[in-house]
XYZ file of C-alpha atoms in Angstrom:
550
model
C 186.772 185.330 178.807
C 190.434 184.714 178.002
C 192.780 187.503 176.804
C 193.484 187.574 173.078
C 196.634 185.716 172.099
C 197.337 187.537 168.821
C 197.421 191.084 167.557
C 193.920 191.583 166.169
C 191.913 193.923 163.941
C 188.156 193.832 164.503
C 185.493 195.055 162.098
C 182.272 196.086 163.830
C 180.686 198.126 166.607
C 183.269 198.424 169.369
C 180.762 198.127 172.243
C 179.751 194.480 171.695
C 183.315 193.644 170.644
C 184.646 195.039 173.919
C 181.977 193.163 175.863
C 182.403 189.830 174.076
C 186.096 189.624 173.185
C 188.286 191.843 175.381
C 189.038 190.363 178.796
C 189.005 192.401 182.001
C 192.367 193.916 183.005
C 194.079 192.722 179.796
C 195.054 196.078 178.248
C 197.897 198.410 179.271
C 196.980 201.519 177.276
C 193.835 202.776 175.545
C 193.921 205.568 172.979
C 190.671 206.627 171.356
C 189.803 209.344 168.886
C 186.039 208.850 168.450
C 184.255 210.481 165.512
C 182.911 213.808 166.625
C 181.633 215.922 163.763
C 185.080 217.327 163.125
C 184.325 218.699 159.654
C 181.322 220.955 160.260
C 179.636 223.418 162.643
C 179.212 221.897 166.103
C 176.102 223.925 166.931
C 173.920 221.291 165.257
C 174.628 218.990 168.204
C 172.490 221.188 170.399
C 169.515 221.299 168.038
C 166.539 219.092 168.718
C 166.317 216.069 166.431
C 163.217 217.581 164.814
C 165.215 220.639 163.761
C 166.523 221.454 160.313
C 169.420 219.293 159.143
C 172.637 221.103 158.339
C 174.989 220.366 155.473
C 176.203 216.805 154.888
C 178.785 215.194 157.144
C 180.506 211.863 157.469
C 177.723 209.305 157.560
C 179.301 207.228 160.328
C 178.838 210.110 162.699
C 175.203 210.575 161.719
C 174.453 206.894 162.173
C 176.342 206.598 165.449
C 175.412 209.722 167.365
C 171.771 210.594 166.584
C 169.298 210.432 169.450
C 167.345 207.463 168.137
C 165.983 204.167 169.428
C 169.511 202.803 169.879
C 170.656 205.825 171.888
C 167.482 205.713 173.980
C 167.998 201.998 174.685
C 171.619 202.617 175.711
C 170.474 205.451 177.995
C 167.911 203.129 179.582
C 170.574 200.451 180.114
C 172.862 202.974 181.804
C 170.046 204.119 184.056
C 169.117 200.584 185.128
C 172.366 198.583 185.096
C 175.296 201.014 185.433
C 176.864 201.756 188.833
C 174.740 204.266 190.804
C 177.173 207.165 190.382
C 177.214 206.647 186.603
C 173.419 206.504 186.309
C 173.104 209.633 188.477
C 175.631 211.452 186.306
C 174.029 210.477 182.993
C 170.576 211.427 184.301
C 171.870 214.868 185.292
C 173.463 215.391 181.870
C 170.242 214.267 180.206
C 168.330 216.900 182.155
C 170.824 219.644 181.282
C 171.689 218.790 177.656
C 168.363 217.381 176.469
C 167.628 214.735 173.859
C 169.828 215.724 170.957
C 172.959 214.646 169.138
C 175.259 215.812 171.922
C 173.393 213.684 174.452
C 173.449 210.723 172.079
C 177.207 211.157 171.824
C 177.625 211.283 175.601
C 175.380 208.254 176.161
C 177.217 206.146 173.584
C 180.609 207.256 174.888
C 179.656 206.535 178.505
C 178.727 202.938 177.666
C 182.052 202.448 175.887
C 184.152 204.177 178.547
C 182.716 201.847 181.180
C 183.988 198.905 179.128
C 187.347 200.541 178.479
C 187.798 201.079 182.211
C 187.013 197.386 182.753
C 189.603 196.109 180.256
C 192.436 198.310 181.584
C 195.016 196.791 183.892
C 195.534 198.515 187.281
C 198.712 200.061 185.818
C 196.931 201.175 182.651
C 196.004 204.589 181.283
C 193.462 205.990 178.842
C 193.946 208.929 176.453
C 190.758 210.349 174.927
C 191.321 212.629 171.932
C 188.450 215.084 171.507
C 187.402 218.584 170.550
C 186.949 221.505 172.995
C 183.239 221.499 172.176
C 182.683 218.253 174.097
C 185.783 217.900 176.277
C 184.115 219.431 179.348
C 181.224 216.966 179.157
C 183.572 214.054 178.599
C 185.668 215.070 181.586
C 182.583 214.791 183.803
C 181.918 211.310 182.422
C 185.531 210.256 182.920
C 185.686 211.709 186.440
C 182.755 209.512 187.437
C 183.943 206.320 185.719
C 187.674 206.565 186.498
C 187.502 208.733 189.621
C 188.474 212.408 189.679
C 191.616 211.468 191.606
C 192.827 209.502 188.572
C 192.696 212.475 186.208
C 196.299 212.911 185.058
C 196.113 215.815 182.690
C 194.492 217.709 179.855
C 196.899 217.792 176.943
C 196.518 220.593 174.436
C 197.773 219.637 170.988
C 198.220 222.472 168.520
C 196.939 220.799 165.370
C 197.268 223.696 162.939
C 199.080 227.019 162.753
C 196.114 229.322 162.098
C 192.397 229.252 161.411
C 190.297 232.191 160.331
C 187.113 232.639 162.329
C 184.924 235.716 162.010
C 183.441 235.935 165.508
C 185.772 233.978 167.791
C 189.454 233.140 168.285
C 190.724 230.741 165.659
C 190.262 227.115 166.829
C 193.681 225.523 166.365
C 193.930 222.874 169.070
C 192.582 219.494 170.113
C 192.179 218.210 173.658
C 193.548 214.871 174.873
C 192.238 213.843 178.295
C 194.480 211.455 180.227
C 193.185 209.204 183.009
C 194.795 206.269 184.804
C 193.000 203.371 186.405
C 194.963 203.715 189.661
C 197.779 205.840 191.061
C 200.299 203.095 190.167
C 200.054 203.729 186.434
C 202.986 203.376 184.046
C 204.699 206.695 183.415
C 207.889 207.043 181.389
C 209.054 210.662 181.245
C 209.199 211.950 177.688
C 211.012 215.070 176.576
C 210.085 217.874 174.242
C 212.557 220.046 172.310
C 213.706 223.291 173.907
C 212.008 226.471 172.767
C 214.020 228.329 170.131
C 214.144 231.450 172.282
C 215.435 229.442 175.251
C 218.201 227.921 173.119
C 219.310 231.309 171.821
C 219.334 232.804 175.303
C 221.121 230.053 177.220
C 223.029 227.957 174.651
C 224.724 230.944 173.084
C 228.238 229.502 172.803
C 229.500 227.402 169.885
C 232.758 225.360 169.944
C 235.186 224.628 167.116
C 233.079 221.675 165.916
C 229.957 223.837 165.684
C 228.346 222.294 168.775
C 226.190 224.673 170.784
C 226.650 224.761 174.573
C 225.926 226.697 177.753
C 228.065 227.200 180.871
C 227.205 225.563 184.182
C 228.763 225.934 187.619
C 231.476 223.433 188.589
C 231.038 224.187 192.273
C 228.422 223.714 194.948
C 227.500 225.866 197.908
C 229.109 225.171 201.301
C 232.586 224.259 202.461
C 233.840 220.646 202.332
C 236.949 219.267 204.007
C 237.368 216.173 201.885
C 238.732 215.851 198.359
C 236.165 218.213 196.791
C 237.253 220.906 199.242
C 240.895 220.887 198.104
C 242.329 223.479 195.681
C 242.476 222.417 192.027
C 244.822 223.925 189.452
C 245.650 226.596 192.000
C 242.027 227.624 192.490
C 240.716 227.460 196.065
C 236.937 227.719 196.042
C 236.774 227.182 199.817
C 237.692 230.834 200.230
C 234.459 231.627 198.416
C 232.443 229.382 200.744
C 232.023 226.690 198.091
C 233.402 223.291 197.064
C 234.078 221.496 193.770
C 231.125 219.460 192.477
C 233.384 216.456 191.650
C 236.813 215.260 192.875
C 240.034 216.576 191.308
C 240.572 213.426 189.221
C 237.196 213.854 187.599
C 237.918 217.546 186.961
C 241.185 216.531 185.219
C 239.278 214.080 183.065
C 236.688 216.664 182.079
C 239.412 219.143 181.215
C 241.211 216.572 179.045
C 237.935 215.992 177.173
C 237.554 219.719 176.511
C 234.467 219.962 178.709
C 235.761 222.835 180.878
C 235.663 226.487 179.881
C 238.550 228.584 181.235
C 237.567 232.236 181.664
C 240.000 235.142 182.075
C 242.572 234.724 184.841
C 241.247 234.774 188.379
C 237.770 233.419 187.613
C 236.451 229.962 188.415
C 236.131 227.690 185.349
C 232.737 226.424 184.165
C 231.367 223.201 182.743
C 230.343 223.054 179.061
C 226.828 221.603 178.853
C 226.204 220.690 175.193
C 222.738 221.124 173.714
C 222.904 217.915 171.660
C 223.446 215.875 174.833
C 220.411 217.236 176.656
C 217.116 215.260 176.498
C 214.988 218.412 176.298
C 212.216 219.733 178.502
C 210.253 217.097 180.460
C 206.922 216.671 178.692
C 204.409 219.409 179.500
C 200.675 219.480 178.797
C 200.847 221.859 175.828
C 202.256 220.212 172.688
C 203.266 222.606 169.942
C 206.219 220.613 168.617
C 204.259 217.944 166.696
C 202.837 219.506 163.537
C 199.781 218.164 161.703
C 200.289 216.009 158.640
C 200.936 218.267 155.679
C 199.277 217.636 152.293
C 202.463 216.224 150.740
C 203.898 214.490 153.816
C 205.313 210.994 153.293
C 203.074 209.492 155.977
C 199.853 211.022 154.660
C 197.381 208.286 153.672
C 194.425 210.338 152.484
C 192.275 209.587 155.543
C 190.402 212.708 156.732
C 191.113 212.441 160.478
C 194.611 210.942 160.339
C 196.852 211.930 163.270
C 200.662 212.219 163.059
C 202.600 209.081 163.919
C 204.818 211.150 166.247
C 201.779 212.099 168.343
C 200.856 208.486 169.015
C 204.478 207.463 169.545
C 204.791 210.020 172.347
C 201.628 208.781 174.060
C 202.566 205.109 173.723
C 206.135 205.631 174.946
C 204.922 207.653 177.936
C 202.311 205.191 179.201
C 203.425 201.710 178.149
C 206.487 199.508 177.888
C 207.680 197.090 175.212
C 205.418 194.071 175.027
C 202.438 195.897 176.549
C 199.000 195.826 174.902
C 197.659 198.971 173.218
C 193.948 199.191 172.332
C 192.356 201.668 169.913
C 188.572 201.126 169.701
C 188.073 203.801 166.991
C 191.220 203.101 165.045
C 190.350 204.707 161.688
C 193.428 204.596 159.479
C 195.397 202.845 162.230
C 197.993 205.366 163.393
C 197.890 204.044 166.971
C 198.242 200.477 165.672
C 201.177 201.431 163.443
C 202.902 203.289 166.290
C 202.361 200.344 168.647
C 203.839 197.907 166.133
C 206.794 200.187 165.474
C 207.547 200.523 169.198
C 207.316 196.814 169.979
C 203.928 196.897 171.659
C 201.108 194.430 171.111
C 197.837 195.815 169.835
C 194.090 195.510 169.291
C 192.266 197.729 166.796
C 188.515 198.101 166.226
C 186.657 200.043 163.536
C 183.117 200.027 162.218
C 183.984 200.554 158.525
C 185.563 198.112 156.104
C 187.257 201.073 154.447
C 189.246 201.747 157.617
C 190.068 198.090 158.256
C 191.241 197.714 154.657
C 193.438 200.786 154.984
C 194.944 199.443 158.204
C 195.812 196.152 156.518
C 197.537 198.012 153.687
C 199.423 200.183 156.159
C 200.674 197.209 158.173
C 201.828 195.564 154.963
C 203.544 198.693 153.653
C 205.292 199.670 156.890
C 206.144 196.269 158.362
C 205.477 193.599 155.766
C 202.720 192.103 157.959
C 200.031 189.999 156.304
C 196.496 189.508 157.689
C 195.673 186.099 159.136
C 199.362 185.201 158.986
C 201.023 187.818 161.182
C 197.853 189.005 162.932
C 194.146 188.151 163.115
C 191.260 189.935 161.421
C 187.786 189.333 162.826
C 184.403 190.407 161.476
C 185.284 190.359 157.769
C 183.733 187.810 155.419
C 185.971 184.782 154.907
C 183.677 182.767 152.648
C 181.014 183.293 150.030
C 178.027 182.954 152.363
C 179.413 185.606 154.731
C 180.035 187.921 151.776
C 176.454 187.410 150.614
C 175.176 188.230 154.103
C 177.206 191.464 154.189
C 175.947 192.480 150.738
C 172.345 191.935 151.827
C 172.649 193.747 155.170
C 174.931 196.640 154.218
C 175.628 197.123 150.488
C 177.936 200.095 151.001
C 180.161 198.316 153.504
C 180.135 195.334 151.123
C 181.385 197.633 148.401
C 184.193 199.018 150.564
C 185.189 195.518 151.627
C 185.135 194.136 148.073
C 187.223 197.020 146.782
C 189.783 196.353 149.527
C 190.236 192.772 148.273
C 192.120 194.116 145.257
C 193.727 197.096 147.025
C 191.737 199.691 145.087
C 190.779 203.178 146.245
C 187.031 203.390 146.985
C 184.974 205.862 144.976
C 181.513 207.342 145.319
C 181.037 206.875 149.062
C 182.030 208.681 152.229
C 185.146 207.758 154.120
C 183.315 207.049 157.340
C 180.033 205.793 155.930
C 177.986 203.090 157.567
C 174.812 202.212 155.709
C 174.686 205.838 154.693
C 174.051 207.880 151.604
C 176.239 207.043 148.680
C 177.503 209.782 146.446
C 177.342 209.695 142.662
C 179.944 207.181 141.469
C 179.406 207.520 137.694
C 179.671 203.737 137.405
C 182.984 203.601 139.294
C 183.286 201.937 142.708
C 187.074 201.795 142.908
C 190.239 202.935 141.145
C 193.712 201.435 140.850
C 196.496 203.643 139.490
C 199.597 202.270 137.766
C 202.633 203.892 136.207
C 203.564 203.931 132.549
C 206.895 205.635 133.246
C 208.146 209.197 132.730
C 205.400 210.698 134.829
C 202.578 208.997 132.919
C 199.854 207.127 134.825
C 196.885 205.019 133.814
C 193.848 203.820 135.732
C 191.997 200.596 136.361
C 188.287 201.241 137.013
C 186.510 198.831 139.346
C 182.802 198.128 139.507
C 181.176 196.023 142.262
C 177.885 194.119 141.932
C 176.447 192.422 144.993
C 173.125 191.338 143.511
C 172.093 188.313 141.476
C 170.727 190.202 138.472
C 173.843 190.658 136.376
C 174.091 190.363 132.603
C 176.229 191.185 129.593
C 174.678 194.645 129.650
C 176.684 195.375 132.827
C 179.887 194.573 130.952
C 178.883 196.818 128.032
C 178.114 199.608 130.522
C 181.543 199.214 132.115
C 183.127 199.323 128.649
C 181.286 202.575 128.009
C 182.538 203.949 131.324
C 186.123 203.066 130.339
C 185.764 204.969 127.084
C 184.132 207.960 128.757
C 186.813 208.150 131.454
C 189.636 207.261 129.029
C 190.871 204.567 131.425
C 193.067 201.616 130.519
C 191.387 198.620 132.143
C 188.041 197.760 133.732
C 187.392 195.187 136.449
C 183.931 193.800 137.189
C 183.633 192.116 140.627
C 180.515 190.120 141.298
C 178.990 187.866 143.931
C 177.161 185.822 141.297
C 178.923 183.689 138.699
C 179.212 185.459 135.306
C 177.377 184.053 132.299
C 179.064 182.931 129.094
C 177.638 186.015 127.356
C 179.289 188.260 129.947
C 182.637 186.538 129.407
C 182.235 186.884 125.642
C 181.448 190.594 125.984
C 184.600 191.068 128.079
C 186.699 189.280 125.470
C 185.366 191.549 122.701
C 186.824 194.554 124.566
C 190.301 193.395 123.525
C 193.646 193.981 125.227
C 195.527 196.862 126.785
C 199.272 196.936 126.062
C 201.518 198.580 128.632
C 204.422 200.567 127.211
C 206.372 200.361 130.461
C 205.801 196.684 131.240
C 205.853 195.509 127.591
C 202.907 193.236 128.240
C 199.279 192.996 127.219
C 196.418 192.716 129.709
C 192.711 191.961 129.114
C 190.954 195.308 128.904
C 187.848 194.011 130.675
C 188.239 191.454 133.444
C 185.596 189.667 135.507
C 186.305 188.280 138.989
C 183.937 186.688 141.464
C 184.125 187.320 145.200
C 184.701 183.597 145.645
C 187.723 183.748 143.282
C 189.231 186.608 145.255
C 188.634 184.886 148.605
C 190.421 181.819 147.242
C 193.413 183.968 146.358
C 192.932 184.097 142.599
C 194.196 187.509 141.577
C 193.596 189.719 138.567
C 195.896 190.181 135.586
C 196.927 193.817 136.100
C 200.078 195.922 135.800
C 201.890 196.566 139.117
C 199.928 199.321 140.846
C 200.540 202.343 142.998
C 198.868 202.015 146.398
C 195.512 203.827 146.562
C 196.666 205.696 149.645
C 200.174 207.078 149.536
C 202.570 204.600 151.074
C 203.647 205.181 154.641
C 207.433 205.087 155.113
C 208.599 201.480 155.440
C 210.079 200.671 158.816
C 213.412 198.894 158.528
C 213.240 195.271 159.601
C 216.177 195.497 161.988
C 214.641 194.215 165.213
C 212.044 191.879 166.598
C 209.655 194.816 166.929
C 209.004 194.731 163.183
C 207.534 191.227 163.256
C 203.973 190.249 164.019
C 203.921 190.303 167.790
C 201.711 187.764 169.485
C 199.658 188.781 172.444
């Protein structure tokens, strides 16, 4: 297996993708934030699978982490083919935890962590972002796979300021477990801002320019008989059993630059150490200086588990260098991928939902101007009509999310992480595109997806009725099958929508086939607002903003 030669997004289950496409010792840094029931009570994980189901959750989690035939088969594979210490460990956990969702999670994660260890270079590191509910189990798994001696730290990230909880302390932090493959791992010291109390206590002086500083000693202990032991400006520190920290010429230079504080007569001067010149505190394992993404933040994309870009930038800068390869096997909305691109790293992203892959493509376009299959590869998505038909037959909900992404619409009526799961009520709407009419007025394009062969003019009349009910401007009907002449006639009868802002008319009902969209034939729509709020565009001022080949 040869290493990938291009930055690549994969759609699909990350385990077979890791096994079939990612070469051994080809990755410098792995960051993973696997789905772990983050939006509901964790106690359900310890219930037997025959127990009562709790309230609904993201379907991807339900599909991925139930103890079912797939989990049992993975457990059997670990017991029979994994290294002896891994099979012993997973057998012990199975005996302690039992056959439930937690054990399914640990089994599936163990299989993937074995592969992630394989693909890491000897200088590589892995950061696993998790919740305190499972971090202790995961640490056991990681200790066995990576070796306890390669545990580098448990990072506590304060993800919110407060959380009300009736019978326990408010849960406000996540856990990030860091492991290296060997003791020769890449480590670039990062710095965190000084605590406000520390700044007030020590940097309590302010100069004429408003710069805050503290005073530091210009002398060192012990007597010297060379240049640093000579008197300077009439001050002999030798008598005090000390010596100057730098030669007289350097002291003169510092004084000329205003870097020396002269106290009342008879005292030894001090060095002005300015706060704005200090890097900060070397990175510790408790991170309180990176806040969560606020509801109206510029980088917020509307993805439920999105992490701040600053969080991933810190991790990537600490454990990789420019040109290194970063892998995120659960990449969701693609924050790790975006941070890697921004910092001049190469990257590989994997996700099991077309919704996430579509969002990542939009984010790469918005932030860096990168286009799929031109600046980077996308694997696992349909590229022709037959592949689209196969997806529609095997997984209609993922087909819907994928089809909606072809026209950059916001999906409706499903769950953000769904995978063959339950679909919510969509009221005849599978996607929405919003466009501006100026002066704070916005209109909507409603999108409906049909993956079957049984389509007729009645579908177009139904969409017209949905437009009227929702008071929307335009409707788009996307279909796998070719529309009939009656369907086209029904769309024409709907008339035109005239945009006040753009001073143009657009067909009120439009029909597009999947084949048309794959061939690049677009729709006739007003310029739209992105379905997820645009991430800040990174200025194209260096080679790091281009599509970096692997």
